Short mmCIF file of C-alpha atoms in Angstrom, two decimals:
data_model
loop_
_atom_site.label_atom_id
_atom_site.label_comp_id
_atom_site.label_asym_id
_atom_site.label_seq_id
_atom_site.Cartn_x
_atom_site.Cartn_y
_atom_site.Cartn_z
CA UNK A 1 45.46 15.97 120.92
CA UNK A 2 43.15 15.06 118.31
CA UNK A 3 43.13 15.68 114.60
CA UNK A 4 40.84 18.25 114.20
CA UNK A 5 42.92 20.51 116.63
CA UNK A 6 46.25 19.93 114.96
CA UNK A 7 44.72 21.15 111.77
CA UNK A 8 42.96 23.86 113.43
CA UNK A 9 46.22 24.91 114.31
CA UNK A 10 48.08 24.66 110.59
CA UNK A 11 45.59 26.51 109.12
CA UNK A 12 47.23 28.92 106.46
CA UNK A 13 48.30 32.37 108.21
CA UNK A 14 49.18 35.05 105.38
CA UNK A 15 52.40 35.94 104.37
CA UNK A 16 54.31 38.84 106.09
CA UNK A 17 55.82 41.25 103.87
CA UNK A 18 57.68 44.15 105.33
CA UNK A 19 57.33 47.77 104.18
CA UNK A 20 60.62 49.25 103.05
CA UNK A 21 59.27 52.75 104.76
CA UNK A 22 59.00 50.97 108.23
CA UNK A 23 61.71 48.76 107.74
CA UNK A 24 63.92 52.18 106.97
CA UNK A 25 62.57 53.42 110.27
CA UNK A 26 62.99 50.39 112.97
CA UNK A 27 65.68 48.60 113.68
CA UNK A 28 65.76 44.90 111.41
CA UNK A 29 64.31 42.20 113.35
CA UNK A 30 63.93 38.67 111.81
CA UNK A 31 63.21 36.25 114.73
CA UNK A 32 62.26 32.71 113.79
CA UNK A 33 59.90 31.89 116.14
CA UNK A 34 58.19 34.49 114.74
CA UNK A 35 56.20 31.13 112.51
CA UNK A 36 56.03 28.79 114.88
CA UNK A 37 55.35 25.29 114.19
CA UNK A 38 53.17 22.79 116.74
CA UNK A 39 55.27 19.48 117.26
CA UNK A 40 53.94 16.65 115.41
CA UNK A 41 56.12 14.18 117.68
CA UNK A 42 53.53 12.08 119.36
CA UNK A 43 50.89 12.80 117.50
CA UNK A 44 48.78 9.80 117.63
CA UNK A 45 45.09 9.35 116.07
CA UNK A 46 42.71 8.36 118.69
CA UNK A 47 39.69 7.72 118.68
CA UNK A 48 36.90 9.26 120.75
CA UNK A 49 33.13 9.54 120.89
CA UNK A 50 33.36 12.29 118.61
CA UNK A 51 35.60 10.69 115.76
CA UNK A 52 34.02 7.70 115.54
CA UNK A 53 31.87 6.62 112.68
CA UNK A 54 28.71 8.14 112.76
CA UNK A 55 26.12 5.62 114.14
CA UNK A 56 24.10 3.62 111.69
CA UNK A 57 21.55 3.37 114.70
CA UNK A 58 19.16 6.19 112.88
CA UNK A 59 19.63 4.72 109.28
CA UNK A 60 19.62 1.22 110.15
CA UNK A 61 16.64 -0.29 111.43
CA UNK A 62 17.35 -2.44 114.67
CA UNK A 63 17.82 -6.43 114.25
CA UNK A 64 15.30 -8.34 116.11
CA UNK A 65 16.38 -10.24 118.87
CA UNK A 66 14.91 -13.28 117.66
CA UNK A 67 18.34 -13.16 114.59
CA UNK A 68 21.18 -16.22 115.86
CA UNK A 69 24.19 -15.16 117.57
CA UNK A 70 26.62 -15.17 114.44
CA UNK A 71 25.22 -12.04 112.70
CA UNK A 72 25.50 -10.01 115.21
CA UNK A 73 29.09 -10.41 115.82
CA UNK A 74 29.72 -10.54 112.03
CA UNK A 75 28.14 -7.14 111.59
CA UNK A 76 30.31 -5.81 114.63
CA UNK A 77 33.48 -7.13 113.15
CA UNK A 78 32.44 -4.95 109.78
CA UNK A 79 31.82 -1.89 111.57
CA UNK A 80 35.14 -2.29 113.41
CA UNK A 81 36.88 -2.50 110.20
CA UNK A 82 35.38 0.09 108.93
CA UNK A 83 36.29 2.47 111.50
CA UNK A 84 39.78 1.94 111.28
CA UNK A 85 39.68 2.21 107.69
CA UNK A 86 38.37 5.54 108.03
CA UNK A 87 40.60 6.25 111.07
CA UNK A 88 43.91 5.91 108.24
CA UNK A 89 42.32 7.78 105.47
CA UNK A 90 42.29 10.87 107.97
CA UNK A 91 45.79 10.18 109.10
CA UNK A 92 47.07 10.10 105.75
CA UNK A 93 45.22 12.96 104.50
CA UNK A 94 46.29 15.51 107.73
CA UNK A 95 49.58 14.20 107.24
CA UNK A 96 49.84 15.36 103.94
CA UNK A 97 48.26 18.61 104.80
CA UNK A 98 50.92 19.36 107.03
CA UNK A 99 53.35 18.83 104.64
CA UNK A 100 51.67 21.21 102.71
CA UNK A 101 51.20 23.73 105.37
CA UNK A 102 54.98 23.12 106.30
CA UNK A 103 55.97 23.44 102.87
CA UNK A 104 54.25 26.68 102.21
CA UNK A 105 55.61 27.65 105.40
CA UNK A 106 58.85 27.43 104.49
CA UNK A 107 58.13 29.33 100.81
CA UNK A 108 56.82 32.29 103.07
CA UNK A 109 59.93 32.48 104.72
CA UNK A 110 61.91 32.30 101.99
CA UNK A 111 60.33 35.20 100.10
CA UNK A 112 60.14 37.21 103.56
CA UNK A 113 63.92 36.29 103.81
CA UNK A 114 64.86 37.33 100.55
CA UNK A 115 62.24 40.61 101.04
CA UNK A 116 63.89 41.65 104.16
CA UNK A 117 67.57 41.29 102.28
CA UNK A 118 66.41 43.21 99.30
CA UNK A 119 65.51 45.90 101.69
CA UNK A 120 68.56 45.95 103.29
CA UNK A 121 70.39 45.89 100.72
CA UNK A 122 68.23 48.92 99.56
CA UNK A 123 68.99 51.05 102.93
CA UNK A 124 72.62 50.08 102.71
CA UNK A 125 72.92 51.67 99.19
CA UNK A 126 71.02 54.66 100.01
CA UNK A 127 73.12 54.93 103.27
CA UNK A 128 76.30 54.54 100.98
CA UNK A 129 74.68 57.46 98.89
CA UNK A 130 73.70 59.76 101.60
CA UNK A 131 77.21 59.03 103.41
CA UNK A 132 79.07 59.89 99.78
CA UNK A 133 76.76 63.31 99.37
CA UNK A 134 77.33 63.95 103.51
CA UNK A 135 81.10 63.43 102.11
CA UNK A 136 80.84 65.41 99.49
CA UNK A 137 79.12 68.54 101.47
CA UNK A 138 81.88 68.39 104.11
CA UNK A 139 84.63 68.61 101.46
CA UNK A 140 82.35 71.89 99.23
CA UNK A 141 81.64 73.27 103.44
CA UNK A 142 85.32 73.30 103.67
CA UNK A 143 86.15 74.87 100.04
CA UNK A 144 83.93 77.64 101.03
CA UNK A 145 85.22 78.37 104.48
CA UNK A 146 88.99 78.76 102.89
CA UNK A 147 87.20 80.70 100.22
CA UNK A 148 85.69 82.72 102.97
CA UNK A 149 88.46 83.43 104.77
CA UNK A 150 90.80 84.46 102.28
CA UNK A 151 88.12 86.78 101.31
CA UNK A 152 87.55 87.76 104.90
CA UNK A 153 91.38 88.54 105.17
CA UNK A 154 91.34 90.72 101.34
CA UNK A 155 88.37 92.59 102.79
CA UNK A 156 90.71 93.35 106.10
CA UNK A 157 93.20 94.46 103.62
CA UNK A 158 90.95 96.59 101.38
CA UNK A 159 89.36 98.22 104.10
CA UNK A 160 92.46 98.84 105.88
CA UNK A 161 93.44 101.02 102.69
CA UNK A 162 89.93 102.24 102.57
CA UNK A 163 90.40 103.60 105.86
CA UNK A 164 93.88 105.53 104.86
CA UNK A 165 92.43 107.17 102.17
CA UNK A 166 89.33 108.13 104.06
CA UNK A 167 91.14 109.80 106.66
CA UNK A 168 93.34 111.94 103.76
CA UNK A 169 89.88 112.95 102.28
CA UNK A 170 89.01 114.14 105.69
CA UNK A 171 92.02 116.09 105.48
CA UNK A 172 91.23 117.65 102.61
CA UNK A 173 87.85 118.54 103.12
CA UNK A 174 88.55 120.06 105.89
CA UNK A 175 90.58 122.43 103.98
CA UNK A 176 88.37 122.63 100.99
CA UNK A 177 85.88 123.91 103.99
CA UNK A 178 88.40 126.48 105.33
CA UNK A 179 88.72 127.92 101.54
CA UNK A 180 85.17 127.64 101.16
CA UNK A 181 84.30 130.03 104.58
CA UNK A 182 87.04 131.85 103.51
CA UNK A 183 85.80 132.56 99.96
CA UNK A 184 82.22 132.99 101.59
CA UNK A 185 83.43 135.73 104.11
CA UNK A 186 84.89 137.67 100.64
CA UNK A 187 81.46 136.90 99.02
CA UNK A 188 79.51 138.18 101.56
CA UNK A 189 81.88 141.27 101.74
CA UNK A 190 81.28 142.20 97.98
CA UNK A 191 77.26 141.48 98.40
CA UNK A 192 77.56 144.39 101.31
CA UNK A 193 79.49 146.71 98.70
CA UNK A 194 77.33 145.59 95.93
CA UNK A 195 73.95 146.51 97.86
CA UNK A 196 75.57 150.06 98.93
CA UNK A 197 76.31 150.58 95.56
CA UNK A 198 73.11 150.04 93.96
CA UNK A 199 71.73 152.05 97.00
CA UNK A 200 73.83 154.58 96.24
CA UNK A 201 73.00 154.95 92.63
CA UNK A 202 69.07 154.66 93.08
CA UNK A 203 69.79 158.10 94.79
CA UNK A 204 71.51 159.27 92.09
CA UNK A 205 69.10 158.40 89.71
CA UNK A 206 66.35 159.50 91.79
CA UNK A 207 67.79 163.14 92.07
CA UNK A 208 69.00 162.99 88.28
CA UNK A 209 65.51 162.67 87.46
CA UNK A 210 64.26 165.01 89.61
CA UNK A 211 66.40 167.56 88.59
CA UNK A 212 65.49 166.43 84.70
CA UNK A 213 61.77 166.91 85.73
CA UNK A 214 62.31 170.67 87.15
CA UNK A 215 64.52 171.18 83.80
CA UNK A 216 61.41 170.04 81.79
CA UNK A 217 59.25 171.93 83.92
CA UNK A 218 60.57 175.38 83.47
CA UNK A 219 61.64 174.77 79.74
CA UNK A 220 57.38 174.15 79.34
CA UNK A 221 57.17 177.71 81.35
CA UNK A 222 59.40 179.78 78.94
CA UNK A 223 58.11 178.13 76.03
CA UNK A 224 54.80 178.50 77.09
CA UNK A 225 55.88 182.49 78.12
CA UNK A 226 56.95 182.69 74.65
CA UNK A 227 54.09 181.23 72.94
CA UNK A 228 51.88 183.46 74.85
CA UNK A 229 53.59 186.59 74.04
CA UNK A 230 53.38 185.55 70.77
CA UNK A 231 49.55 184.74 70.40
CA UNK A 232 48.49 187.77 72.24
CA UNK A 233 51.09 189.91 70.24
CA UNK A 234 48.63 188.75 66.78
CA UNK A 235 45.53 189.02 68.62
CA UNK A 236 46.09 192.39 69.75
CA UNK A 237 47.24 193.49 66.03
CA UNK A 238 44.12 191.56 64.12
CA UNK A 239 42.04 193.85 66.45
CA UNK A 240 43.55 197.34 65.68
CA UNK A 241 43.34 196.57 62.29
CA UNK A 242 39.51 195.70 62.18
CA UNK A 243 38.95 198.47 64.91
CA UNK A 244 40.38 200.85 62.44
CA UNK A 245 39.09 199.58 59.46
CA UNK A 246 35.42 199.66 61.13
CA UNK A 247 36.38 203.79 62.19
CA UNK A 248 37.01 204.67 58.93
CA UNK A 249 34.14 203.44 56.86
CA UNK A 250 31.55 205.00 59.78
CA UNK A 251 33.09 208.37 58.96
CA UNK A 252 33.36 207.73 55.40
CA UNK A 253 29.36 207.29 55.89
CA UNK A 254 29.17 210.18 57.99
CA UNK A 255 30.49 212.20 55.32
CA UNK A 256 28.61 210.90 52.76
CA UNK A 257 24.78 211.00 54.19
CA UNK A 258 22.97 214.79 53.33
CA UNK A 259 21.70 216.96 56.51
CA UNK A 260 18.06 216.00 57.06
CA UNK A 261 15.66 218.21 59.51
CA UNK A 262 14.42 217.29 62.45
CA UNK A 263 10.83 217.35 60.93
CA UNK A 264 11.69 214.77 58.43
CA UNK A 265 11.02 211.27 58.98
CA UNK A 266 14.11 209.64 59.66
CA UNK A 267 14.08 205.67 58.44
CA UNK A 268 16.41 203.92 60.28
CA UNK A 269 19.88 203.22 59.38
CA UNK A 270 21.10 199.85 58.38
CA UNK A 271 23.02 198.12 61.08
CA UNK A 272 26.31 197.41 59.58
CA UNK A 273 27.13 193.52 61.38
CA UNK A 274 30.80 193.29 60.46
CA UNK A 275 30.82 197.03 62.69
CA UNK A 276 28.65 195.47 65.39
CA UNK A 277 30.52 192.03 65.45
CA UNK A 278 33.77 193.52 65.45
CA UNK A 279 32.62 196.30 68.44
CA UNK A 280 31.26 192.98 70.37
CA UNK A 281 34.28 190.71 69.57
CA UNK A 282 36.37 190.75 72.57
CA UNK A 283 39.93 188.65 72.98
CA UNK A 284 40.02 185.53 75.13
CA UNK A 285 42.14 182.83 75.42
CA UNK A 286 42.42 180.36 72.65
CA UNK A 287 41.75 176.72 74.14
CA UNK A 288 43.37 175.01 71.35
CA UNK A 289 46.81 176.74 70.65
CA UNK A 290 47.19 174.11 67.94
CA UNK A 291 44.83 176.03 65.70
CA UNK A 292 47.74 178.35 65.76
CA UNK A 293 50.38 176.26 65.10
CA UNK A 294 52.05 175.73 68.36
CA UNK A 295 52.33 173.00 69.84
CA UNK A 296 51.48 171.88 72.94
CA UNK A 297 54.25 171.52 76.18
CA UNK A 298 55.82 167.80 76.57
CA UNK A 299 54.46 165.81 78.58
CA UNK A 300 56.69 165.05 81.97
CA UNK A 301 57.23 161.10 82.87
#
């Protein structure tokens, strides 16, 4: 294996950190040949076409063959030594590269060590918590169920009475409701005799004011009878008297006036109008008998 591959192979890989949320999640898992290591047992430098020295064939110019023996092997000595010089210095330094690798190695799993504890120890708390609360749940659950029942058993108990007393107040509605048809039958009774009666005395009233309206009726008659009687009674006498009065002052005339002849012009006589207007008055009914003083016949309602 050559030294370019073993290095290839230590080259850094980046730290592995777990995440608390997936490490809450999946079951812990630390495996340790999770970072493998290659062996180093064995591990020899060799040398191969491709390690070797870079050629100085390009660079340096080519010896002439005409040069002695000696140089040539001098120069191939140098180069020889060269190479192997060369050959240590890149032992040494991948050696101490894969210390360093190993070393950092090592840190990583230290920190993921001490990460994977903390998280642990992170879960086991907040197990410890949850189990304490779960705990603490069961114990309030149970409280509430004893609570529960003994208020399951006082509401037996309450409704148990509730149910006594219920069925008394059906008993006594029941009778209540007897009384209660009972006092409705008498109602209904009295609202029979109370409608007959107030039939009955709309009769009544209806003939009482009948009978009041024929009493009104032939009071108006005689009164009116009377009133009549009366008025024609004055009439007549205002008319004898102005009859008479009107007789007497023609023959007062009559005696009065000489005898003429027949040959004589006669002027005419003057037409006495009280005479004439009391020979044309005749009596008639008087419209208004208020103008008389009576008054006029009540009015029937």
């Amino acid at each position: 294996m050559s030294s370019i591959s073993l290095i290839q192979s230590l080259e850094p890989q980046e730290a592995y950190v777990p995440n608390p949320r997936q490490m809450s999640d999946a079951p812990y898992a630390f495996h340790s040949n999770e970072y493998s290591f290659p062996t180093t047992d064995g591990v020899e430098p060799h040398s191969s076409s491709s390690d070797s020295a870079p050629s100085h064939s390009g660079s340096v110019p080519r010896q002439s063959h005409s040069r002695p023996q000696k140089s040539s092997h001098s120069s191939s000595r140098h180069r020889k030594s060269d190479r192997d010089k060369e050959r240590d210095s890149r032992g040494s330094s991948s050696s101490s590269r894969l210390l360093s690798r190993i070393a950092s190695r090592d840190e990583r799993d230290t920190k993921h060590a001490n990460a994977i504890l903390m998280v642990t120890t992170e879960r086991l708390d907040n197990e410890r918590r949850r189990a304490d609360k779960a705990e603490q749940r069961a114990i309030d659950a149970l409280h509430r169920l004893r609570t529960a029942n003994e208020a399951t058993a006082l509401a037996r108990a309450e409704t148990a009475r509730a149910n006594e007393t219920l069925g008394l107040y059906k008993l006594q509605l029941e009778h209540a409701q007897r009384e209660i048809h009972r006092a409705q039958d008498i109602v209904n009774q009295l609202e029979r005799e109370r409608a007959e009666a107030e039939a009955e005395a709309a009769r009544a009233r209806t003939t009482a004011r009948k009978l009041k309206e024929e009493r009104l009726v032939e009071l108006a008659r005689e009164e009116g009878r009377k009133e009549g009687y009366k008025e024609g009674y004055s009439r007549g006498k205002n008319m004898g008297y102005f009859e008479a009065k009107a007789s007497s002052r023609r023959e007062e005339k009559a005696r009065s006036t000489p005898t003429v002849s027949p040959s004589q012009s006669r002027a005419p006589e003057p037409v006495d109008t009280r005479t004439r207007s009391s020979q044309s008055w005749t009596p008639r009914a008087d419209p208004s008998p208020r103008t008389y003083g009576v008054a006029p016949p009540p009015v029937l309602r």
